């Protein structure tokens, strides 16, 4: 910041004030603990603006070359953050050409050309990787945070104090992802201090007069517009609606992390805060240093983690050296390298070990062998990610058949399976170490079992004891597994291999079908398996494969269903009807399209053969998918099943649409709420509409909320009487 302001011709105590305001913004807390490398564009923004100032003024190659080197340093990690910070230099060029008119357009274009040529040349090494991933890799952006998730937190008031990025507000069972975040939301003094600095900046923007004032006003306005983005998502203003439309496009999805434009806002307000000091000092020179000291102190006070030792969260604090058994296991796995991979289980949201949280797994960094493990985000090709998810999903849901372990390892070219039993399994509800180790270590097709570590009891944290049915069903004398266990696979398949094309297995299904077939003993992992849906647009090719004496396997997998990516379990929805359309778009539903060109004809679907079926705006909860809460259960005639929704969130405004195959006439509706289990909320009022007409509200009484079924098996019911409904109301299609 000092370099940038000096390039603009500003010097004095107020520059020091601006530097502290920018350096100590709460924005750094959003990324410092886990993703600090994404702070590089924030750190480089003033450098880029300052070098642009000098590039326009000196008209030589030196400053553009330095600009290119800065971009190569800060831009190789996150393109979105770099692009957003790139608006700063572009605005300066616009300011000099169109506002002050001190630079001719021709000279500006020449400077842009020098900067562009050198910047692209210096950054080709990472641009090529980005191009290859975007052109040939999995569409990874679809499976990370959604644009809706990002927009939910990007309030303008939060952006003004350097916050507003969704990750800052997240929590899990261990508490906030960013430990100090709560104090920024519930500590009145800290809230006041963090708003005092932007307030001072706003006063400076209105009162101070200096040459670059318009530039920083434009920077502030543009930064706010970009960072706020599509907020509020459900009811955006016209400008935010335009941003939302852009984010909903394939290109716009890559720019969903718009709150990373907050550095533009912070920089502008920091400079304006310093400018206010400069304006006051022009009249009262003796106040320059005291005011600067006061603003520096205020900046320090606005970042308590800096002086409380909380910049790195306590749940990320661990010993510098990882446990020795991990390095021993890595050396052993390297020594066993025979051209195969290491498959690590179980999958986990993030690598949180009992000895410390590393976010990413440690094994790939300790050995040289190829590695595969399931995490939240799918990598590789859609088909390989689908196969890995199908395998690990059964481990997470405790329905895995050990018969499938060796065949699935061969399909994934894994010669060894690493079983990590030192995870903090209560954090993400991953499989229990003792029962998982017993299941896998005794599976057929295991040649050798190695153990590393003292095999000590892996005990959950005291505040998350997990004394549940799984713990009670675990035999007390079941041995503790080694912290890292290695299972050698019998007759593994190498990463680079061939298979005969005669007598292939043609399987109707997806990765789940392969796991099922392996569990049934139909596949060993050595076969050439072809998905029939891969030939969706090539019927002749499928007939050719079948004609090669193929073994045909029909499964009920490759289901038409929703899929979310917020957890490694409970992320597959109900099996849908052909062509079923959602009443409301679920932005978290991002399906893994394994088969290009495939339609519902190639998938397992639900047929509604009764006279009535139901759809709903949502079911289950806002994080995972729970098929047991299927909307159809509202009309299946079984009082022990029900449509449920609103878990972890408000249920107001949810809709259930009931569709009848044939027109019916009725004079009443009887409504029964879900019963049994622990209930914390009930429905008190509903609105009912027929055939797309206007909704009429009705109150539900206690009769609709029974604690248990009545003796006659009908349970309590709340009826809307004939006087409530239009007499003999006939509806042709459905009821909402």
XYZ file of C-alpha atoms in Angstrom:
736
model
C 0.000 0.000 0.000
C 2.891 2.351 0.777
C 4.419 1.579 -2.630
C 1.102 2.220 -4.400
C 0.466 5.554 -2.675
C 4.070 6.666 -3.212
C 3.657 5.905 -6.936
C 0.616 8.189 -6.854
C 2.659 10.916 -5.176
C 1.353 10.560 -1.614
C 3.637 10.538 1.406
C 3.258 11.309 5.078
C 1.829 9.799 8.290
C -1.570 9.207 6.681
C 0.043 6.646 4.366
C 1.080 4.635 7.418
C -2.494 4.736 8.669
C -3.783 3.388 5.347
C -1.242 0.558 5.332
C -2.318 -0.689 8.760
C -6.012 -0.462 7.899
C -5.464 -2.612 4.809
C -3.030 -5.103 6.326
C -5.115 -5.776 9.459
C -8.540 -6.104 7.871
C -10.705 -8.984 9.199
C -10.727 -10.285 5.607
C -7.478 -12.117 6.364
C -9.274 -14.290 8.942
C -11.499 -15.759 6.235
C -8.586 -17.524 4.576
C -5.520 -17.330 6.830
C -6.133 -20.503 8.841
C -6.840 -23.088 6.121
C -6.516 -21.421 2.702
C -3.919 -18.742 3.278
C -2.471 -19.105 -0.208
C -5.666 -17.538 -1.628
C -4.687 -14.346 0.229
C -1.948 -13.806 -2.372
C -4.171 -11.754 -4.731
C -5.226 -9.618 -1.746
C -1.561 -9.029 -0.914
C -0.695 -8.303 -4.537
C -3.551 -5.918 -5.354
C -1.758 -2.683 -4.289
C 1.405 -3.827 -6.101
C -0.560 -4.302 -9.318
C -2.154 -0.854 -9.063
C 1.152 0.816 -8.208
C 2.960 -0.858 -11.099
C 0.130 0.135 -13.442
C 0.548 3.745 -12.305
C 4.259 3.611 -13.159
C 3.686 1.717 -16.417
C 1.450 4.503 -17.735
C 3.820 7.195 -16.554
C 7.222 5.832 -17.614
C 6.238 4.025 -20.826
C 8.924 1.365 -20.624
C 9.131 -2.420 -20.202
C 10.528 -2.608 -16.680
C 7.283 -1.936 -14.771
C 5.148 -4.215 -17.021
C 7.750 -6.941 -16.431
C 7.448 -6.500 -12.676
C 3.650 -6.547 -13.050
C 3.929 -9.861 -14.905
C 6.122 -11.350 -12.190
C 3.666 -10.297 -9.495
C 0.785 -11.939 -11.392
C 2.816 -15.125 -11.816
C 3.423 -15.116 -8.064
C -0.110 -14.420 -6.874
C -2.208 -15.823 -9.713
C -1.320 -19.489 -9.946
C -3.670 -20.587 -7.168
C -7.110 -19.087 -7.669
C -8.127 -17.470 -10.924
C -11.331 -15.958 -9.512
C -9.511 -13.962 -6.822
C -6.936 -12.813 -9.385
C -9.576 -11.653 -11.869
C -11.456 -9.737 -9.181
C -8.290 -7.985 -8.028
C -7.467 -7.281 -11.671
C -10.316 -4.765 -11.763
C -8.100 -2.427 -9.717
C -5.449 -1.861 -12.426
C -8.134 -1.678 -15.127
C -9.981 1.019 -13.203
C -6.769 3.025 -12.873
C -6.270 2.955 -16.642
C -9.890 4.063 -17.125
C -9.374 6.822 -14.552
C -6.295 8.195 -16.258
C -7.796 8.062 -19.760
C -11.441 9.041 -19.161
C -11.489 10.967 -15.868
C -8.259 12.964 -15.574
C -7.477 12.632 -19.305
C -3.779 12.844 -18.532
C -2.980 9.727 -20.571
C -3.803 9.366 -24.231
C -5.756 6.297 -25.260
C -2.930 5.273 -27.611
C -0.370 5.363 -24.809
C -2.697 3.483 -22.488
C -3.230 0.741 -25.072
C 0.529 0.481 -25.562
C 1.016 0.021 -21.811
C -1.769 -2.567 -21.710
C -0.115 -4.408 -24.576
C 3.248 -4.533 -22.792
C 1.606 -5.708 -19.571
C -0.516 -8.280 -21.383
C 2.266 -9.839 -23.441
C 4.616 -10.207 -20.497
C 1.917 -11.337 -18.060
C 0.618 -14.083 -20.331
C 4.161 -15.210 -21.070
C 5.077 -15.446 -17.379
C 1.821 -17.229 -16.466
C 1.580 -19.775 -19.285
C 2.812 -22.474 -16.920
C -0.305 -22.262 -14.751
C -2.722 -21.058 -17.441
C -2.044 -24.255 -19.395
C -2.982 -26.393 -16.408
C -6.158 -24.391 -15.889
C -6.998 -24.809 -19.575
C -6.416 -28.574 -19.477
C -8.543 -29.018 -16.352
C -11.352 -26.889 -17.766
C -11.292 -28.634 -21.127
C -10.785 -32.262 -20.134
C -11.268 -32.654 -16.386
C -14.410 -33.166 -14.370
C -16.593 -30.060 -14.001
C -15.303 -29.585 -10.485
C -16.982 -26.219 -9.890
C -20.395 -27.897 -9.936
C -19.482 -29.963 -6.900
C -18.050 -27.286 -4.631
C -20.006 -24.543 -2.875
C -22.938 -23.245 -4.905
C -23.503 -19.669 -6.005
C -26.528 -19.610 -3.701
C -24.407 -20.646 -0.712
C -21.893 -17.888 -1.424
C -24.570 -15.242 -1.953
C -26.373 -16.030 1.302
C -23.639 -14.372 3.395
C -22.509 -11.500 1.174
C -24.378 -8.685 2.885
C -23.160 -5.208 1.990
C -22.654 -4.287 5.653
C -20.455 -7.328 6.160
C -18.457 -6.582 3.011
C -17.765 -3.043 4.267
C -15.867 -4.426 7.234
C -13.969 -6.929 5.104
C -16.174 -9.971 5.725
C -19.144 -11.475 3.873
C -17.469 -14.652 2.575
C -19.583 -17.733 3.360
C -16.714 -19.832 4.711
C -16.191 -17.365 7.565
C -19.578 -18.275 9.053
C -19.444 -22.085 8.705
C -19.506 -24.551 11.575
C -19.400 -28.299 12.139
C -19.508 -30.544 15.192
C -16.200 -29.151 16.414
C -17.509 -25.596 16.294
C -16.816 -22.703 13.906
C -14.506 -23.323 10.961
C -12.932 -19.952 11.752
C -12.680 -19.929 15.549
C -12.829 -16.119 16.060
C -15.843 -15.731 13.749
C -18.414 -15.828 16.542
C -16.904 -12.822 18.283
C -17.350 -10.803 15.085
C -21.065 -11.576 15.217
C -21.934 -11.420 18.927
C -19.370 -9.118 20.588
C -20.872 -5.593 20.543
C -17.531 -3.875 21.193
C -15.749 -5.714 18.380
C -18.662 -5.149 16.024
C -18.486 -1.444 16.804
C -14.738 -1.273 16.216
C -14.905 -3.142 12.900
C -17.583 -0.745 11.674
C -15.758 2.324 12.973
C -12.945 1.944 10.445
C -15.176 1.812 7.319
C -17.221 4.651 8.818
C -14.046 6.744 9.062
C -13.277 5.785 5.477
C -16.740 6.905 4.359
C -16.239 10.283 6.041
C -12.863 10.568 4.323
C -14.461 9.766 0.959
C -16.919 12.625 1.459
C -14.604 15.201 3.037
C -11.111 14.687 1.611
C -10.052 16.118 -1.720
C -7.105 14.641 -3.615
C -6.272 13.795 -7.197
C -7.025 10.076 -7.005
C -10.297 10.481 -5.090
C -12.513 9.517 -8.047
C -10.438 6.397 -8.699
C -10.915 5.124 -5.169
C -14.611 6.020 -5.249
C -14.971 3.907 -8.385
C -12.935 1.153 -6.719
C -15.218 1.232 -3.674
C -18.423 1.181 -5.723
C -17.276 -1.583 -8.055
C -15.878 -3.650 -5.194
C -19.151 -3.436 -3.291
C -21.165 -4.350 -6.379
C -19.001 -7.373 -7.122
C -18.642 -8.603 -3.531
C -22.346 -8.333 -2.723
C -23.065 -10.133 -5.992
C -26.443 -11.871 -6.087
C -27.421 -11.188 -2.475
C -30.177 -11.655 -1.450
C -30.467 -14.756 -3.612
C -34.216 -15.308 -3.285
C -35.265 -11.676 -3.768
C -32.408 -9.787 -5.445
C -32.536 -6.171 -6.529
C -32.395 -5.577 -10.316
C -28.586 -5.266 -10.344
C -28.179 -8.352 -8.148
C -30.663 -10.212 -10.341
C -28.392 -9.578 -13.326
C -25.444 -10.976 -11.370
C -27.548 -13.981 -10.367
C -28.443 -14.671 -13.998
C -24.758 -14.545 -14.865
C -23.816 -16.902 -12.028
C -26.432 -19.382 -13.178
C -24.663 -19.743 -16.520
C -21.857 -22.237 -17.135
C -19.301 -19.441 -17.475
C -20.617 -17.501 -14.484
C -20.344 -20.470 -12.156
C -16.563 -20.074 -12.121
C -17.022 -16.572 -10.678
C -19.382 -17.578 -7.868
C -16.878 -16.579 -5.134
C -17.545 -12.889 -5.734
C -17.006 -11.872 -2.067
C -13.303 -12.283 -2.807
C -13.644 -8.803 -4.320
C -13.707 -7.470 -0.737
C -10.017 -6.349 -0.996
C -11.141 -3.687 -3.491
C -13.511 -2.299 -0.862
C -10.997 -2.590 1.967
C -8.268 -0.863 -0.048
C -10.507 2.047 -1.020
C -11.766 2.579 2.539
C -8.235 2.295 3.942
C -6.985 4.991 1.580
C -9.982 7.207 2.387
C -9.370 6.784 6.119
C -5.788 7.924 5.563
C -7.010 10.770 3.338
C -9.200 12.050 6.179
C -6.130 12.271 8.385
C -4.279 14.088 5.612
C -7.161 16.580 5.237
C -7.283 17.285 8.971
C -3.497 17.533 9.154
C -3.478 20.157 6.423
C -5.366 22.448 8.825
C -3.863 21.126 12.079
C -0.383 19.649 11.352
C 0.123 18.695 14.968
C -2.691 16.144 14.770
C -1.109 14.085 11.974
C 0.859 11.666 14.140
C -1.724 11.301 16.968
C -4.512 10.593 14.473
C -2.320 8.105 12.631
C -1.449 6.361 15.901
C -5.130 6.257 16.829
C -6.145 4.682 13.505
C -3.315 2.145 13.752
C -4.465 1.235 17.272
C -8.052 0.915 16.051
C -6.896 -1.440 13.271
C -5.081 -3.600 15.802
C -8.130 -3.649 18.074
C -10.294 -4.737 15.131
C -8.217 -7.900 14.747
C -8.096 -9.532 18.225
C -6.802 -12.887 16.888
C -3.590 -11.035 15.954
C -2.668 -10.297 19.566
C -4.484 -13.218 21.177
C -2.619 -15.845 19.182
C -5.761 -17.013 17.363
C -4.825 -16.419 13.726
C -4.430 -20.190 13.464
C -7.463 -21.963 14.919
C -6.917 -24.158 17.947
C -8.376 -27.143 16.064
C -5.607 -26.716 13.477
C -2.852 -26.543 16.079
C -0.754 -29.705 16.162
C 2.805 -30.889 16.617
C 5.238 -29.844 13.901
C 6.132 -33.478 13.190
C 3.391 -35.913 12.237
C 3.374 -39.280 14.051
C 6.233 -41.561 13.076
C 3.956 -44.429 12.152
C 2.736 -42.444 9.145
C 6.258 -42.039 7.741
C 6.933 -45.722 8.407
C 3.745 -46.697 6.578
C 4.641 -44.427 3.658
C 8.108 -45.968 3.333
C 6.619 -49.449 3.407
C 4.083 -48.567 0.731
C 6.781 -47.064 -1.486
C 8.845 -50.227 -1.083
C 5.856 -52.290 -2.248
C 5.377 -50.225 -5.409
C 4.672 -52.666 -8.248
C 2.939 -50.318 -10.629
C -0.276 -50.196 -8.630
C -2.034 -47.531 -6.591
C -2.670 -47.187 -2.884
C -6.381 -47.066 -2.027
C -6.980 -45.289 1.282
C -10.147 -45.841 3.334
C -12.413 -44.701 4.762
C -13.277 -41.555 2.852
C -13.725 -38.408 4.894
C -14.955 -34.869 4.339
C -11.575 -33.466 5.351
C -8.516 -35.066 6.921
C -9.062 -34.600 10.656
C -6.800 -36.957 12.586
C -6.839 -37.638 16.305
C -3.384 -36.049 16.506
C -4.294 -32.971 14.444
C -6.263 -31.531 11.573
C -4.403 -31.221 8.259
C -7.480 -30.609 6.045
C -5.877 -32.643 3.232
C -4.712 -36.252 3.768
C -1.035 -36.664 4.647
C -0.238 -39.919 2.827
C 0.028 -38.517 -0.744
C 2.714 -36.098 0.442
C 4.726 -38.810 2.178
C 5.033 -41.350 -0.644
C 5.566 -41.445 -4.394
C 2.985 -44.077 -5.363
C -0.271 -43.168 -7.118
C -3.044 -42.660 -4.593
C -6.837 -42.723 -4.533
C -9.242 -41.848 -1.721
C -12.675 -40.333 -1.487
C -13.094 -36.751 -0.342
C -15.969 -34.284 -0.569
C -15.113 -33.129 -4.077
C -14.870 -35.656 -6.932
C -11.707 -35.678 -9.023
C -10.641 -37.540 -12.136
C -13.217 -38.578 -14.706
C -16.944 -38.791 -13.931
C -16.859 -42.580 -14.288
C -13.886 -43.058 -11.937
C -15.361 -40.647 -9.367
C -18.680 -42.491 -9.549
C -16.979 -45.852 -8.988
C -14.983 -44.563 -6.009
C -18.082 -42.977 -4.472
C -20.083 -46.179 -4.910
C -17.366 -48.169 -3.144
C -16.837 -45.778 -0.245
C -20.544 -45.005 0.182
C -21.119 -48.560 1.377
C -18.352 -48.188 3.945
C -19.896 -44.966 5.228
C -23.391 -46.480 5.423
C -22.072 -49.734 6.986
C -23.534 -51.925 4.264
C -20.233 -52.917 2.659
C -19.763 -56.576 1.749
C -16.114 -57.593 2.325
C -16.446 -59.939 -0.649
C -16.189 -56.823 -2.840
C -12.952 -55.407 -1.370
C -10.376 -57.247 -3.511
C -12.345 -56.965 -6.801
C -12.949 -53.252 -6.284
C -9.285 -52.679 -5.428
C -8.330 -54.408 -8.681
C -10.777 -52.285 -10.679
C -9.106 -49.203 -9.172
C -5.609 -50.633 -9.839
C -4.845 -50.672 -6.116
C -2.274 -53.173 -4.940
C -2.516 -52.046 -1.311
C -5.323 -50.677 0.829
C -4.360 -48.182 3.537
C -6.837 -48.223 6.420
C -6.517 -45.021 8.470
C -7.838 -45.726 11.941
C -6.584 -42.544 13.613
C -9.251 -40.234 12.184
C -11.417 -38.100 14.462
C -14.314 -40.202 13.288
C -16.925 -38.399 15.355
C -16.299 -35.135 13.501
C -17.731 -36.253 10.165
C -19.420 -39.446 11.365
C -17.070 -41.707 9.427
C -16.942 -45.482 10.098
C -15.849 -46.658 13.546
C -12.213 -47.816 13.432
C -12.526 -51.127 15.275
C -15.480 -52.501 13.349
C -14.128 -51.279 10.008
C -10.742 -52.895 10.592
C -12.330 -56.227 11.512
C -14.482 -56.067 8.382
C -11.656 -55.263 5.956
C -8.721 -57.179 7.448
C -10.647 -60.457 7.226
C -11.969 -59.877 3.698
C -11.305 -62.510 1.002
C -8.446 -61.741 -1.368
C -6.133 -60.177 1.258
C -2.640 -61.634 1.057
C -0.814 -59.668 3.739
C -1.717 -57.454 6.696
C 0.729 -54.862 8.038
C 0.198 -52.569 11.004
C 1.876 -49.295 11.977
C 1.360 -47.516 15.273
C 0.739 -48.593 18.874
C -2.850 -49.727 18.221
C -4.182 -47.512 21.000
C -7.891 -46.938 21.615
C -9.258 -44.171 19.367
C -11.577 -42.354 21.776
C -13.911 -39.537 20.695
C -13.736 -36.137 22.309
C -15.506 -35.854 25.649
C -18.024 -33.370 24.253
C -18.839 -35.719 21.335
C -18.906 -39.153 22.989
C -20.918 -40.966 20.264
C -22.434 -43.436 22.706
C -24.998 -44.702 20.236
C -26.309 -47.995 18.896
C -23.115 -48.586 16.936
C -20.985 -48.204 20.043
C -23.294 -50.449 22.062
C -23.213 -53.145 19.365
C -19.393 -53.182 19.258
C -18.042 -56.092 21.345
C -16.013 -54.694 24.284
C -13.193 -57.158 23.619
C -12.875 -56.270 19.916
C -9.171 -55.488 19.379
C -8.028 -51.992 18.518
C -6.625 -51.666 14.995
C -3.214 -50.245 14.168
C -3.320 -46.511 13.510
C -2.403 -47.259 9.890
C -3.075 -50.682 8.487
C -1.926 -51.892 5.071
C -3.786 -54.698 3.330
C -2.023 -56.349 0.390
C -4.368 -57.351 -2.440
C -4.013 -60.759 -4.056
C -3.238 -60.656 -7.795
C -3.710 -56.886 -8.243
C -4.130 -55.089 -11.560
C -1.596 -52.431 -12.542
C -2.421 -48.835 -13.414
C -1.300 -49.437 -17.003
C -2.832 -52.688 -18.192
C -4.749 -54.371 -20.977
C -7.736 -56.694 -21.031
C -9.073 -58.992 -23.769
C -11.962 -57.539 -25.732
C -13.614 -60.925 -26.201
C -16.273 -61.975 -23.698
C -16.629 -58.611 -21.967
C -19.100 -57.905 -19.189
C -21.810 -55.519 -20.393
C -23.415 -54.019 -17.329
C -26.630 -52.020 -17.251
C -25.962 -49.633 -14.395
C -23.132 -47.536 -12.977
C -20.459 -47.837 -10.278
C -23.003 -49.072 -7.749
C -23.819 -51.912 -10.123
C -20.152 -52.927 -10.281
C -19.905 -52.991 -6.485
C -23.109 -55.051 -6.268
C -21.852 -57.505 -8.885
C -18.536 -57.842 -7.056
C -20.379 -58.473 -3.784
C -22.377 -61.234 -5.498
C -19.172 -62.870 -6.734
C -19.927 -62.099 -10.383
C -16.830 -59.918 -10.886
C -13.247 -60.485 -9.800
C -11.763 -57.174 -10.919
C -9.870 -58.619 -13.871
C -12.707 -58.357 -16.392
C -13.325 -55.799 -19.091
C -16.558 -54.160 -17.935
C -18.532 -51.995 -20.345
C -21.495 -49.861 -19.310
C -24.424 -50.262 -21.667
C -25.322 -46.590 -21.083
C -21.948 -45.613 -22.559
C -23.433 -46.651 -25.890
C -26.464 -44.370 -25.505
C -25.853 -42.909 -28.959
C -24.346 -46.013 -30.536
C -26.852 -48.860 -30.650
C -24.795 -50.665 -33.299
C -21.703 -50.521 -31.116
C -23.618 -52.025 -28.190
C -24.909 -54.866 -30.378
C -21.349 -55.487 -31.511
C -20.126 -55.805 -27.929
C -22.991 -58.096 -26.995
C -22.138 -60.236 -30.007
C -18.657 -60.911 -28.613
C -20.046 -63.541 -26.259
C -20.630 -60.880 -23.614
C -21.943 -61.580 -20.141
C -24.982 -59.353 -19.610
C -25.604 -57.969 -16.109
C -28.794 -56.058 -15.340
C -28.834 -53.913 -12.175
C -31.187 -51.330 -10.716
C -28.345 -48.812 -10.370
C -27.632 -45.708 -12.453
C -30.699 -44.259 -10.804
C -32.313 -40.996 -11.773
C -31.802 -39.185 -8.485
C -30.527 -35.976 -6.936
C -26.998 -35.800 -5.574
C -25.345 -33.388 -3.178
C -21.714 -33.006 -2.222
C -21.769 -31.504 1.282
C -20.934 -34.808 2.996
C -19.503 -38.203 2.047
C -22.691 -39.942 3.177
C -26.443 -39.446 2.811
C -25.992 -37.584 -0.460
C -28.246 -39.484 -2.897
C -31.932 -38.673 -3.181
C -35.084 -40.553 -4.090
C -35.329 -42.478 -7.329
C -37.324 -40.171 -9.574
C -39.951 -40.665 -12.264
C -38.978 -40.263 -15.933
C -38.905 -36.585 -16.809
C -39.719 -35.538 -13.255
C -39.210 -31.809 -12.784
C -38.513 -30.149 -9.448
C -41.109 -27.706 -8.143
C -38.231 -25.489 -6.993
C -34.655 -25.733 -8.243
C -32.250 -27.153 -5.700
C -28.901 -25.508 -6.385
C -27.160 -28.091 -4.210
C -28.359 -30.853 -6.542
C -25.413 -31.376 -8.895
C -25.619 -34.742 -10.580
C -22.564 -36.593 -11.790
C -23.216 -37.133 -15.482
C -21.355 -40.381 -16.060
C -22.822 -41.223 -19.473
C -22.807 -38.579 -22.171
C -26.005 -38.512 -24.179
C -27.828 -40.952 -21.884
C -31.518 -40.353 -21.138
C -34.083 -41.708 -18.709
C -34.343 -44.756 -20.976
C -30.876 -45.748 -19.786
C -31.517 -45.142 -16.070
C -33.407 -46.805 -13.258
C -36.571 -44.759 -12.682
C -39.744 -44.938 -10.624
C -43.066 -45.693 -12.273
C -46.181 -44.259 -10.617
C -48.664 -47.074 -11.139
C -51.201 -45.981 -8.525
C -53.919 -43.381 -8.854
C -52.084 -40.667 -6.931
C -48.541 -39.426 -6.431
C -46.867 -36.454 -4.821
C -44.064 -33.983 -5.410
C -42.643 -31.399 -3.023
C -40.438 -28.355 -3.032
C -37.959 -30.249 -0.822
C -37.655 -33.190 1.536
C -35.379 -34.105 4.415
C -32.924 -31.352 5.282
C -30.814 -28.694 3.630
C -27.483 -30.558 3.908
C -27.922 -34.239 3.095
C -30.523 -36.192 1.115
C -32.907 -38.536 2.921
C -34.982 -40.770 0.607
C -36.900 -42.021 3.656
C -38.679 -38.633 3.629
C -39.926 -39.074 0.041
C -42.928 -36.811 -0.726
C -44.748 -39.845 -2.141
C -44.925 -41.221 1.399
C -47.557 -38.569 2.071
C -50.028 -40.460 -0.120
C -48.882 -44.084 0.079
C -51.653 -45.122 2.480
C -49.214 -46.082 5.243
C -49.382 -43.922 8.373
C -45.926 -45.147 9.424
C -44.317 -43.258 6.548
C -44.484 -39.533 5.884
C -43.161 -36.650 3.856
C -40.818 -34.677 6.083
C -38.867 -31.529 5.342
C -37.294 -28.529 7.039
C -34.507 -30.325 8.862
C -31.893 -27.709 9.984
C -33.946 -24.885 8.458
C -37.331 -23.200 8.388
C -40.153 -25.081 6.682
C -42.342 -22.076 5.931
C -43.459 -21.901 2.326
C -42.765 -25.554 1.481
C -45.290 -27.075 -0.912
C -46.661 -30.561 -1.449
C -48.300 -31.165 -4.812
C -50.665 -34.135 -5.021
C -51.510 -35.329 -8.522
C -54.329 -37.719 -9.374
C -54.343 -39.937 -12.411
C -58.069 -39.420 -12.915
C -60.299 -36.480 -11.912
C -61.970 -36.925 -8.526
C -64.739 -35.145 -6.628
C -64.596 -34.680 -2.849
C -66.094 -32.535 -0.140
C -63.272 -32.819 2.407
C -59.538 -33.299 2.879
C -58.076 -35.163 5.826
C -54.534 -34.220 6.877
C -52.308 -36.207 9.228
C -48.923 -34.945 10.392
C -45.936 -37.247 10.794
C -45.971 -38.984 14.163
C -43.452 -40.847 16.279
C -39.884 -40.017 17.190
C -38.712 -36.729 18.609
C -40.665 -33.766 17.264
C -39.609 -30.188 17.874
C -42.010 -28.515 15.446
C -45.451 -29.108 14.028
C -47.505 -27.540 11.243
C -50.107 -25.086 12.489
C -51.419 -23.609 9.240
C -51.662 -24.723 5.629
C -52.810 -23.205 2.375
C -54.656 -25.367 -0.129
C -55.096 -24.706 -3.829
C -56.812 -26.728 -6.547
C -55.691 -26.970 -10.168
C -53.332 -24.017 -9.912
C -55.954 -21.726 -8.391
C -55.614 -19.337 -5.465
C -54.524 -20.746 -2.126
C -56.952 -20.728 0.823
C -55.476 -20.866 4.367
C -56.689 -23.322 7.016
C -55.660 -23.898 10.636
C -54.681 -27.397 11.745
C -55.905 -28.486 15.155
C -54.487 -30.999 17.622
C -56.255 -33.855 15.877
C -53.716 -33.644 13.060
C -50.786 -34.023 15.475
C -51.093 -37.402 17.219
C -48.307 -38.819 19.347
C -49.263 -42.345 18.289
C -51.879 -44.074 16.135
C -55.356 -44.546 17.464
C -56.570 -48.010 18.446
C -58.289 -48.454 15.117
C -54.994 -47.876 13.314
C -56.160 -44.698 11.650
C -54.304 -42.253 13.895
C -55.586 -38.778 14.617
C -56.631 -36.752 11.603
C -57.591 -33.174 10.950
C -60.400 -32.761 8.452
C -61.269 -29.714 6.427
C -65.058 -29.914 6.612
C -67.511 -29.556 3.729
C -68.290 -26.024 4.900
C -64.633 -25.166 4.487
C -64.246 -26.408 0.946
C -66.402 -25.459 -2.015
C -69.089 -28.140 -2.011
C -68.188 -31.177 -4.069
C -65.039 -29.508 -5.389
C -63.990 -31.213 -8.599
C -60.352 -30.951 -9.558
C -58.959 -32.229 -12.805
C -55.262 -32.468 -12.082
C -53.977 -31.890 -8.622
C -53.927 -30.189 -5.261
C -51.242 -28.005 -3.692
